[in-house]
């Protein structure tokens, strides 16, 4: 008996969009349905490895009926039970659907980029409604005695479920084509779409073709539309740009057909495998969303699909890479449990990682512009490897890039370039971490380095602080934060010591005035133009990381800053003079303003901004 069901809200909204938008490329609905059919066969084929009775002549079949104006896509794959039909295409809003709608709401789209986005979120089935006014699914679960299930919908809020006649396991999706979509009844049209998007699908995609004989009778033959050649087994020189693009668009969870580089691997010896890997061009807007973070690579064993999310084939910090690995060493009936901590997988991961790093280095050397663009998108992820990959850490240091004080905003330099440019007398690699370039540029602690002509690396990713904990050296030069720990400068040592003695009373007075807010007040030659700056202890968290944690409502110990004073600045002298003249109140209020300014330049919020504004106003009134 037929039952009616309502779509979940998100699904209904999605369908509305599919039905009502105008598309630049609506051909992709066929790619999506064929991909689903191939996935279903992959699954059935995997089961048949342990249950040979289930093996059959795997095939995807496309039929067009010009009288009924229907196009159907059939597979003899795994099929669905009634519950699975309900879960997968209807009542349950899949997380992908929800994420997709949320993204549309936030970003807004006129529909042109919709086809690109559909694949990205795993909502492909619904794209059938771009071309169909009604979609019917008849499906029978492989290996089950339950009757076949029918699902039908016009995409308008409701769908119908019923039992159906079907003997062979698998699924048929039938589209009643919209009037303006009747082109999809044409053999040439279907076959050109399949060649474009689904040529590498490893099962035959057949479509009956009618040929008119000399005696005017007609012969119908099944024509295979795709070459089925696994693209990763072919020679790179034989693969066209378009083939790479369509393969990439099917693989990538970032959407789009644009990739930066395709990498073929063919490994022999201790582990034998072939791989085709892609460096993506653009990071998805949700790069940092946890569920999209790591998908892993597709794994095949001697051309048989095993899983499309083998996470152990890539280290976390290369999670933006997508592609296929085809191993000859693993057993065919490998299970997911076997894959975990598998030494063969481990060896492949090692080889793949080394190769990707080599390719990144080549790209950096030969195509700087593209590498910088790549690094802007994915550098923050790649850098994680500096902290986590002990084997390749040194090699990764060669390919990471940073902005720096001596280079204009937006320009990246490598550590190698930094070291090469170090003048006589500079032995360490200086850096500072912070939120953004603009704030770092005006940090008073840079002044000394500017005067010396020593460059300072600007590290503005939140992960940088964490990474720098384990970055000890590059080419035998130590890394040193210019906003942390002691400042060492032989030439000024004597002068600072003297300043400490001369202004002893002043430093104590400032410390007292700002009681509780400072760990120490001292003199240093870090600054040339500014009166003071704030520093943290060598192993303390940077102020911006502290702020980040606070923003996430995380409890962390607050580190008290060290206030360093510039003895050559007139303000210090004037403060001291005021103190000596007994004008304690004036000196205290000036010290408070000076400290507040140091907090502002470091990017930290003030505890009492109104109090600060009031003091500044008073000073202005006095000075005018
Ligand atoms: P995705 O394929 O990305 O998961 P879809 O919206 O295309 O998203 O499909 C939703 C789900 O419906 C699939 O994950 C699968 O479980 C099921 N499905 C779709 N088409 C078929 C099919 N031909 N055979 C079996 N299951 C299918």
CSV table of N, CA, C and O and ligand atoms in Angstrom, one decimal, residues 36-37 40 43 75 78-80 88-89 122-125 171, ligand 1:
chain,number,residue,atom,x,y,z
A,36,UNK,N,26.3,7.8,-8.0
A,36,UNK,CA,25.5,7.0,-7.0
A,36,UNK,C,25.4,5.6,-7.4
A,36,UNK,O,25.5,4.7,-6.6
A,37,UNK,N,25.1,5.3,-8.7
A,37,UNK,CA,25.0,4.0,-9.2
A,37,UNK,C,26.3,3.2,-9.1
A,37,UNK,O,26.3,2.1,-8.6
A,40,UNK,N,26.9,2.3,-5.5
A,40,UNK,CA,26.1,1.2,-5.1
A,40,UNK,C,26.7,-0.1,-5.6
A,40,UNK,O,26.7,-1.2,-4.9
A,43,UNK,N,29.8,-1.1,-3.5
A,43,UNK,CA,29.4,-1.7,-2.3
A,43,UNK,C,29.0,-3.2,-2.5
A,43,UNK,O,29.4,-4.0,-1.7
A,75,UNK,N,21.2,0.5,-11.9
A,75,UNK,CA,22.4,-0.3,-11.6
A,75,UNK,C,22.0,-1.6,-10.9
A,75,UNK,O,20.8,-1.8,-10.5
A,78,UNK,N,24.0,-2.4,-4.7
A,78,UNK,CA,23.6,-2.8,-3.4
A,78,UNK,C,22.1,-2.7,-3.1
A,78,UNK,O,21.5,-3.4,-2.3
A,79,UNK,N,21.5,-1.7,-3.8
A,79,UNK,CA,20.0,-1.4,-3.5
A,79,UNK,C,19.8,-0.8,-2.1
A,79,UNK,O,20.7,-0.6,-1.4
A,80,UNK,N,18.5,-0.6,-1.9
A,80,UNK,CA,18.1,0.0,-0.5
A,80,UNK,C,16.9,-0.7,0.0
A,80,UNK,O,16.0,-1.1,-0.7
A,88,UNK,N,17.8,7.8,3.4
A,88,UNK,CA,18.8,8.4,2.5
A,88,UNK,C,18.2,9.5,1.6
A,88,UNK,O,18.8,10.5,1.3
A,89,UNK,N,16.9,9.3,1.2
A,89,UNK,CA,16.4,10.3,0.3
A,89,UNK,C,15.0,10.7,0.7
A,89,UNK,O,14.0,10.4,0.1
A,122,UNK,N,27.4,16.3,-0.9
A,122,UNK,CA,26.7,15.0,-0.9
A,122,UNK,C,25.2,15.1,-0.9
A,122,UNK,O,24.5,14.5,-0.1
A,123,UNK,N,24.7,16.0,-1.8
A,123,UNK,CA,23.3,16.1,-1.9
A,123,UNK,C,22.9,15.8,-3.4
A,123,UNK,O,22.0,16.4,-4.0
A,124,UNK,N,23.7,15.0,-4.0
A,124,UNK,CA,23.7,14.8,-5.5
A,124,UNK,C,22.3,14.2,-6.0
A,124,UNK,O,21.8,14.7,-7.0
A,125,UNK,N,21.7,13.3,-5.2
A,125,UNK,CA,20.5,12.7,-5.7
A,125,UNK,C,19.4,13.8,-6.1
A,125,UNK,O,18.8,13.7,-7.1
A,171,UNK,N,19.1,-0.7,-8.3
A,171,UNK,CA,18.2,0.5,-8.2
A,171,UNK,C,18.0,1.1,-9.6
A,171,UNK,O,19.0,1.1,-10.4
B,1,LIG,P1,25.7,11.1,-1.5
B,1,LIG,O1,25.7,10.1,-2.7
B,1,LIG,O2,26.7,12.1,-1.7
B,1,LIG,O3,25.7,10.4,-0.2
B,1,LIG,P2,23.1,11.6,-2.6
B,1,LIG,O4,22.1,12.6,-2.2
B,1,LIG,O5,23.5,11.5,-4.0
B,1,LIG,O6,24.3,11.9,-1.6
B,1,LIG,O7,22.5,10.2,-2.1
B,1,LIG,C1,22.1,10.0,-0.8
B,1,LIG,C2,22.1,8.5,-0.4
B,1,LIG,O8,21.1,7.8,-1.1
B,1,LIG,C3,23.4,7.8,-0.8
B,1,LIG,O9,24.5,8.1,0.1
B,1,LIG,C4,23.0,6.4,-0.9
B,1,LIG,O10,23.0,5.8,0.4
B,1,LIG,C5,21.6,6.4,-1.4
B,1,LIG,N1,21.6,6.2,-2.8
B,1,LIG,C6,21.5,7.1,-3.8
B,1,LIG,N2,21.5,6.5,-5.0
B,1,LIG,C7,21.6,5.2,-4.8
B,1,LIG,C8,21.6,4.0,-5.6
B,1,LIG,N3,21.6,4.1,-7.0
B,1,LIG,N4,21.7,2.8,-5.0
B,1,LIG,C9,21.8,2.7,-3.7
B,1,LIG,N5,21.7,3.7,-2.9
B,1,LIG,C10,21.6,5.0,-3.4
